[in-house]
JSON list of C-alpha atoms in Angstrom, two decimals:
[
{"chain": "A", "resi": 220, "resn": "MET", "atom": "CA", "xyz": [-22.76, 5.54, -35.23]},
{"chain": "A", "resi": 221, "resn": "LYS", "atom": "CA", "xyz": [-23.52, 7.33, -31.96]},
{"chain": "A", "resi": 222, "resn": "PRO", "atom": "CA", "xyz": [-23.76, 4.19, -29.79]},
{"chain": "A", "resi": 223, "resn": "SER", "atom": "CA", "xyz": [-20.34, 2.98, -30.93]},
{"chain": "A", "resi": 224, "resn": "PHE", "atom": "CA", "xyz": [-18.82, 6.40, -30.23]},
{"chain": "A", "resi": 225, "resn": "PHE", "atom": "CA", "xyz": [-20.19, 6.36, -26.69]},
{"chain": "A", "resi": 226, "resn": "LEU", "atom": "CA", "xyz": [-18.98, 2.80, -26.17]},
{"chain": "A", "resi": 227, "resn": "VAL", "atom": "CA", "xyz": [-15.47, 3.76, -27.26]},
{"chain": "A", "resi": 228, "resn": "LEU", "atom": "CA", "xyz": [-15.60, 6.84, -25.04]},
{"chain": "A", "resi": 229, "resn": "LEU", "atom": "CA", "xyz": [-16.75, 4.75, -22.07]},
{"chain": "A", "resi": 230, "resn": "LEU", "atom": "CA", "xyz": [-14.00, 2.17, -22.58]},
{"chain": "A", "resi": 231, "resn": "PHE", "atom": "CA", "xyz": [-11.39, 4.90, -22.96]},
{"chain": "A", "resi": 232, "resn": "THR", "atom": "CA", "xyz": [-12.41, 6.73, -19.80]},
{"chain": "A", "resi": 233, "resn": "THR", "atom": "CA", "xyz": [-12.57, 3.47, -17.83]},
{"chain": "A", "resi": 234, "resn": "SER", "atom": "CA", "xyz": [-9.05, 2.64, -18.97]},
{"chain": "A", "resi": 235, "resn": "LEU", "atom": "CA", "xyz": [-7.84, 6.10, -17.97]},
{"chain": "A", "resi": 236, "resn": "GLY", "atom": "CA", "xyz": [-9.40, 5.68, -14.54]},
{"chain": "A", "resi": 237, "resn": "ALA", "atom": "CA", "xyz": [-7.62, 2.37, -14.00]},
{"chain": "A", "resi": 238, "resn": "GLN", "atom": "CA", "xyz": [-4.30, 3.86, -15.11]},
{"chain": "A", "resi": 239, "resn": "SER", "atom": "CA", "xyz": [-4.82, 6.86, -12.85]},
{"chain": "A", "resi": 240, "resn": "TYR", "atom": "CA", "xyz": [-5.51, 4.53, -9.90]},
{"chain": "A", "resi": 241, "resn": "ARG", "atom": "CA", "xyz": [-2.32, 2.55, -10.54]},
{"chain": "A", "resi": 242, "resn": "ASP", "atom": "CA", "xyz": [-0.33, 5.77, -10.93]},
{"chain": "A", "resi": 243, "resn": "SER", "atom": "CA", "xyz": [-1.66, 7.16, -7.66]},
{"chain": "A", "resi": 244, "resn": "LEU", "atom": "CA", "xyz": [-0.65, 3.97, -5.84]},
{"chain": "A", "resi": 245, "resn": "ARG", "atom": "CA", "xyz": [2.82, 4.15, -7.39]},
{"chain": "A", "resi": 246, "resn": "THR", "atom": "CA", "xyz": [3.08, 7.80, -6.34]},
{"chain": "A", "resi": 247, "resn": "VAL", "atom": "CA", "xyz": [2.35, 6.92, -2.72]},
{"chain": "A", "resi": 248, "resn": "TRP", "atom": "CA", "xyz": [4.81, 4.02, -2.84]},
{"chain": "A", "resi": 249, "resn": "ASN", "atom": "CA", "xyz": [7.59, 6.21, -4.27]},
{"chain": "A", "resi": 250, "resn": "ASP", "atom": "CA", "xyz": [7.12, 9.04, -1.77]},
{"chain": "A", "resi": 251, "resn": "PRO", "atom": "CA", "xyz": [9.65, 8.60, 1.06]},
{"chain": "A", "resi": 252, "resn": "SER", "atom": "CA", "xyz": [7.98, 11.36, 3.08]},
{"chain": "A", "resi": 253, "resn": "ARG", "atom": "CA", "xyz": [4.96, 9.10, 3.60]},
{"chain": "A", "resi": 254, "resn": "ALA", "atom": "CA", "xyz": [4.74, 6.74, 6.55]},
{"chain": "A", "resi": 255, "resn": "ASP", "atom": "CA", "xyz": [6.17, 3.29, 5.88]},
{"chain": "A", "resi": 256, "resn": "THR", "atom": "CA", "xyz": [2.79, 1.68, 6.48]},
{"chain": "A", "resi": 257, "resn": "SER", "atom": "CA", "xyz": [1.09, 4.03, 4.00]},
{"chain": "A", "resi": 258, "resn": "ARG", "atom": "CA", "xyz": [3.66, 3.14, 1.39]},
{"chain": "A", "resi": 259, "resn": "LEU", "atom": "CA", "xyz": [3.30, -0.57, 2.14]},
{"chain": "A", "resi": 260, "resn": "ASN", "atom": "CA", "xyz": [-0.50, -0.39, 1.96]},
{"chain": "A", "resi": 261, "resn": "ALA", "atom": "CA", "xyz": [-0.23, 1.31, -1.43]},
{"chain": "A", "resi": 262, "resn": "ILE", "atom": "CA", "xyz": [2.13, -1.26, -2.91]},
{"chain": "A", "resi": 263, "resn": "ASP", "atom": "CA", "xyz": [0.08, -4.10, -1.40]},
{"chain": "A", "resi": 264, "resn": "GLU", "atom": "CA", "xyz": [-3.04, -2.69, -3.05]},
{"chain": "A", "resi": 265, "resn": "LEU", "atom": "CA", "xyz": [-1.18, -2.27, -6.35]},
{"chain": "A", "resi": 266, "resn": "SER", "atom": "CA", "xyz": [0.08, -5.84, -6.29]},
{"chain": "A", "resi": 267, "resn": "ASP", "atom": "CA", "xyz": [-3.37, -7.15, -5.44]},
{"chain": "A", "resi": 268, "resn": "TYR", "atom": "CA", "xyz": [-4.91, -5.02, -8.21]},
{"chain": "A", "resi": 269, "resn": "LEU", "atom": "CA", "xyz": [-2.50, -6.46, -10.79]},
{"chain": "A", "resi": 270, "resn": "THR", "atom": "CA", "xyz": [-2.87, -10.12, -9.77]},
{"chain": "A", "resi": 271, "resn": "ASP", "atom": "CA", "xyz": [-5.36, -11.01, -12.51]},
{"chain": "A", "resi": 272, "resn": "THR", "atom": "CA", "xyz": [-4.33, -8.60, -15.25]},
{"chain": "A", "resi": 273, "resn": "ASP", "atom": "CA", "xyz": [-0.53, -8.49, -14.96]},
{"chain": "A", "resi": 274, "resn": "PRO", "atom": "CA", "xyz": [0.74, -11.30, -12.73]},
{"chain": "A", "resi": 275, "resn": "ASP", "atom": "CA", "xyz": [4.42, -10.64, -13.43]},
{"chain": "A", "resi": 276, "resn": "SER", "atom": "CA", "xyz": [4.07, -7.05, -12.24]},
{"chain": "A", "resi": 277, "resn": "ALA", "atom": "CA", "xyz": [2.10, -8.26, -9.22]},
{"chain": "A", "resi": 278, "resn": "ILE", "atom": "CA", "xyz": [5.02, -10.52, -8.27]},
{"chain": "A", "resi": 279, "resn": "TYR", "atom": "CA", "xyz": [7.48, -7.67, -8.89]},
{"chain": "A", "resi": 280, "resn": "TYR", "atom": "CA", "xyz": [5.63, -5.28, -6.57]},
{"chain": "A", "resi": 281, "resn": "SER", "atom": "CA", "xyz": [5.10, -8.01, -3.97]},
{"chain": "A", "resi": 282, "resn": "ASN", "atom": "CA", "xyz": [8.85, -8.62, -3.91]},
{"chain": "A", "resi": 283, "resn": "LEU", "atom": "CA", "xyz": [9.48, -4.90, -3.44]},
{"chain": "A", "resi": 284, "resn": "GLN", "atom": "CA", "xyz": [6.94, -4.91, -0.62]},
{"chain": "A", "resi": 285, "resn": "PHE", "atom": "CA", "xyz": [8.56, -7.94, 1.00]},
{"chain": "A", "resi": 286, "resn": "ASP", "atom": "CA", "xyz": [12.06, -6.44, 0.89]},
{"chain": "A", "resi": 287, "resn": "PHE", "atom": "CA", "xyz": [10.89, -3.08, 2.23]},
{"chain": "A", "resi": 288, "resn": "ALA", "atom": "CA", "xyz": [8.96, -4.73, 5.07]},
{"chain": "A", "resi": 289, "resn": "GLU", "atom": "CA", "xyz": [11.79, -7.09, 5.91]},
{"chain": "A", "resi": 290, "resn": "VAL", "atom": "CA", "xyz": [14.30, -4.24, 6.33]},
{"chain": "A", "resi": 291, "resn": "ARG", "atom": "CA", "xyz": [11.84, -2.52, 8.69]},
{"chain": "A", "resi": 292, "resn": "GLY", "atom": "CA", "xyz": [10.92, -5.68, 10.61]},
{"chain": "A", "resi": 293, "resn": "LEU", "atom": "CA", "xyz": [7.23, -5.51, 9.65]},
{"chain": "A", "resi": 294, "resn": "LYS", "atom": "CA", "xyz": [6.15, -9.16, 9.61]},
{"chain": "A", "resi": 295, "resn": "GLU", "atom": "CA", "xyz": [2.50, -8.44, 8.76]},
{"chain": "A", "resi": 296, "resn": "TYR", "atom": "CA", "xyz": [3.50, -6.71, 5.53]},
{"chain": "A", "resi": 297, "resn": "ARG", "atom": "CA", "xyz": [5.97, -9.48, 4.69]},
{"chain": "A", "resi": 298, "resn": "ALA", "atom": "CA", "xyz": [3.07, -11.90, 5.11]},
{"chain": "A", "resi": 299, "resn": "LYS", "atom": "CA", "xyz": [0.86, -9.78, 2.85]},
{"chain": "A", "resi": 300, "resn": "ALA", "atom": "CA", "xyz": [3.55, -9.77, 0.16]},
{"chain": "A", "resi": 301, "resn": "ILE", "atom": "CA", "xyz": [3.94, -13.56, 0.35]},
{"chain": "A", "resi": 302, "resn": "GLU", "atom": "CA", "xyz": [0.17, -13.99, 0.27]},
{"chain": "A", "resi": 303, "resn": "ASN", "atom": "CA", "xyz": [-0.04, -11.84, -2.89]},
{"chain": "A", "resi": 304, "resn": "CYS", "atom": "CA", "xyz": [2.59, -14.04, -4.54]},
{"chain": "A", "resi": 305, "resn": "ALA", "atom": "CA", "xyz": [0.65, -17.14, -3.48]},
{"chain": "A", "resi": 306, "resn": "GLU", "atom": "CA", "xyz": [-2.51, -15.75, -5.10]},
{"chain": "A", "resi": 307, "resn": "VAL", "atom": "CA", "xyz": [-0.63, -15.13, -8.35]},
{"chain": "A", "resi": 308, "resn": "ASN", "atom": "CA", "xyz": [0.84, -18.63, -8.29]},
{"chain": "A", "resi": 309, "resn": "ASP", "atom": "CA", "xyz": [-2.59, -20.08, -7.60]},
{"chain": "A", "resi": 310, "resn": "GLU", "atom": "CA", "xyz": [-3.96, -18.23, -10.65]},
{"chain": "A", "resi": 311, "resn": "LYS", "atom": "CA", "xyz": [-1.01, -19.41, -12.76]},
{"chain": "A", "resi": 312, "resn": "GLY", "atom": "CA", "xyz": [-1.62, -23.03, -11.74]},
{"chain": "A", "resi": 313, "resn": "GLU", "atom": "CA", "xyz": [1.58, -23.33, -9.72]},
{"chain": "A", "resi": 314, "resn": "LEU", "atom": "CA", "xyz": [-0.39, -24.92, -6.92]},
{"chain": "A", "resi": 315, "resn": "SER", "atom": "CA", "xyz": [2.31, -26.53, -4.79]},
{"chain": "A", "resi": 316, "resn": "LYS", "atom": "CA", "xyz": [4.20, -23.23, -4.71]},
{"chain": "A", "resi": 317, "resn": "ALA", "atom": "CA", "xyz": [0.97, -21.43, -3.79]},
{"chain": "A", "resi": 318, "resn": "ILE", "atom": "CA", "xyz": [0.36, -23.83, -0.89]},
{"chain": "A", "resi": 319, "resn": "GLU", "atom": "CA", "xyz": [3.88, -23.25, 0.46]},
{"chain": "A", "resi": 320, "resn": "GLN", "atom": "CA", "xyz": [3.47, -19.48, 0.22]},
{"chain": "A", "resi": 321, "resn": "PHE", "atom": "CA", "xyz": [0.01, -19.44, 1.80]},
{"chain": "A", "resi": 322, "resn": "GLN", "atom": "CA", "xyz": [1.44, -21.52, 4.67]},
{"chain": "A", "resi": 323, "resn": "GLU", "atom": "CA", "xyz": [4.41, -19.18, 5.06]},
{"chain": "A", "resi": 324, "resn": "ALA", "atom": "CA", "xyz": [2.07, -16.17, 5.13]},
{"chain": "A", "resi": 325, "resn": "HIS", "atom": "CA", "xyz": [-0.13, -17.96, 7.67]},
{"chain": "A", "resi": 326, "resn": "ASP", "atom": "CA", "xyz": [2.85, -18.58, 9.94]},
{"chain": "A", "resi": 327, "resn": "LEU", "atom": "CA", "xyz": [3.87, -14.91, 9.84]},
{"chain": "A", "resi": 328, "resn": "TYR", "atom": "CA", "xyz": [0.30, -13.80, 10.52]},
{"chain": "A", "resi": 329, "resn": "GLU", "atom": "CA", "xyz": [0.26, -16.17, 13.48]},
{"chain": "A", "resi": 330, "resn": "GLU", "atom": "CA", "xyz": [3.44, -14.61, 14.87]},
{"chain": "A", "resi": 331, "resn": "VAL", "atom": "CA", "xyz": [1.82, -11.17, 14.87]},
{"chain": "A", "resi": 332, "resn": "GLY", "atom": "CA", "xyz": [-1.61, -12.35, 16.05]},
{"chain": "A", "resi": 333, "resn": "LYS", "atom": "CA", "xyz": [-3.60, -11.58, 12.89]},
{"chain": "A", "resi": 334, "resn": "THR", "atom": "CA", "xyz": [-6.31, -14.22, 13.28]},
{"chain": "A", "resi": 335, "resn": "ARG", "atom": "CA", "xyz": [-8.53, -13.00, 10.43]},
{"chain": "A", "resi": 336, "resn": "GLU", "atom": "CA", "xyz": [-5.63, -13.18, 7.98]},
{"chain": "A", "resi": 337, "resn": "MET", "atom": "CA", "xyz": [-4.66, -16.58, 9.38]},
{"chain": "A", "resi": 338, "resn": "ALA", "atom": "CA", "xyz": [-8.16, -17.86, 8.63]},
{"chain": "A", "resi": 339, "resn": "LYS", "atom": "CA", "xyz": [-8.04, -16.40, 5.12]},
{"chain": "A", "resi": 340, "resn": "THR", "atom": "CA", "xyz": [-4.76, -18.15, 4.29]},
{"chain": "A", "resi": 341, "resn": "LEU", "atom": "CA", "xyz": [-6.03, -21.46, 5.68]},
{"chain": "A", "resi": 342, "resn": "ARG", "atom": "CA", "xyz": [-9.14, -21.10, 3.52]},
{"chain": "A", "resi": 343, "resn": "SER", "atom": "CA", "xyz": [-6.91, -20.40, 0.51]},
{"chain": "A", "resi": 344, "resn": "ILE", "atom": "CA", "xyz": [-4.86, -23.53, 1.19]},
{"chain": "A", "resi": 345, "resn": "GLY", "atom": "CA", "xyz": [-8.09, -25.52, 1.41]},
{"chain": "A", "resi": 346, "resn": "LEU", "atom": "CA", "xyz": [-9.24, -24.12, -1.94]},
{"chain": "A", "resi": 347, "resn": "VAL", "atom": "CA", "xyz": [-5.95, -25.07, -3.58]},
{"chain": "A", "resi": 348, "resn": "TYR", "atom": "CA", "xyz": [-6.25, -28.62, -2.28]},
{"chain": "A", "resi": 349, "resn": "TRP", "atom": "CA", "xyz": [-9.84, -28.65, -3.57]},
{"chain": "A", "resi": 350, "resn": "THR", "atom": "CA", "xyz": [-8.54, -27.62, -7.00]},
{"chain": "A", "resi": 351, "resn": "LEU", "atom": "CA", "xyz": [-6.04, -30.47, -6.80]},
{"chain": "A", "resi": 352, "resn": "GLY", "atom": "CA", "xyz": [-8.92, -32.87, -6.07]},
{"chain": "A", "resi": 353, "resn": "ASP", "atom": "CA", "xyz": [-7.63, -33.72, -2.61]},
{"chain": "A", "resi": 354, "resn": "TYR", "atom": "CA", "xyz": [-10.96, -33.18, -0.87]},
{"chain": "A", "resi": 355, "resn": "THR", "atom": "CA", "xyz": [-9.99, -34.92, 2.39]},
{"chain": "A", "resi": 356, "resn": "VAL", "atom": "CA", "xyz": [-7.07, -32.55, 2.96]},
{"chain": "A", "resi": 357, "resn": "SER", "atom": "CA", "xyz": [-9.10, -29.62, 1.69]},
{"chain": "A", "resi": 358, "resn": "ILE", "atom": "CA", "xyz": [-11.84, -30.09, 4.26]},
{"chain": "A", "resi": 359, "resn": "ASP", "atom": "CA", "xyz": [-9.26, -30.15, 7.07]},
{"chain": "A", "resi": 360, "resn": "TYR", "atom": "CA", "xyz": [-8.45, -26.52, 6.29]},
{"chain": "A", "resi": 361, "resn": "TYR", "atom": "CA", "xyz": [-12.08, -25.53, 6.66]},
{"chain": "A", "resi": 362, "resn": "VAL", "atom": "CA", "xyz": [-12.71, -27.24, 10.00]}
]
């Protein structure tokens, strides 16, 4: 009896911790007194966090991030939002859409000189082509 009680307690507290984390990110996002970049980092993290567990919410928050960044002319954060959507679409099996979005994110990262992020999106495109079985194209994104 005791082990099952502790297991339930552990699962409950873990769930509360995850909810608390999501709530704290939402709090930062919804606080207009915070710097725009702090708010964008919070919503980016929230979207990324939800990619595997709640893809529809991840897309929702990525779209909010994109719109907010677009109004403020912050290309890097627009790219991050698009990249988050691409990751969700990759997970959902919408591979051609994911490739387009990874490429769009790559192009924005290139415009702002974010070489590490450019490399990451190229790697992601290569992995999608690998999933599709197009190994020749896939390898081109790694070289």
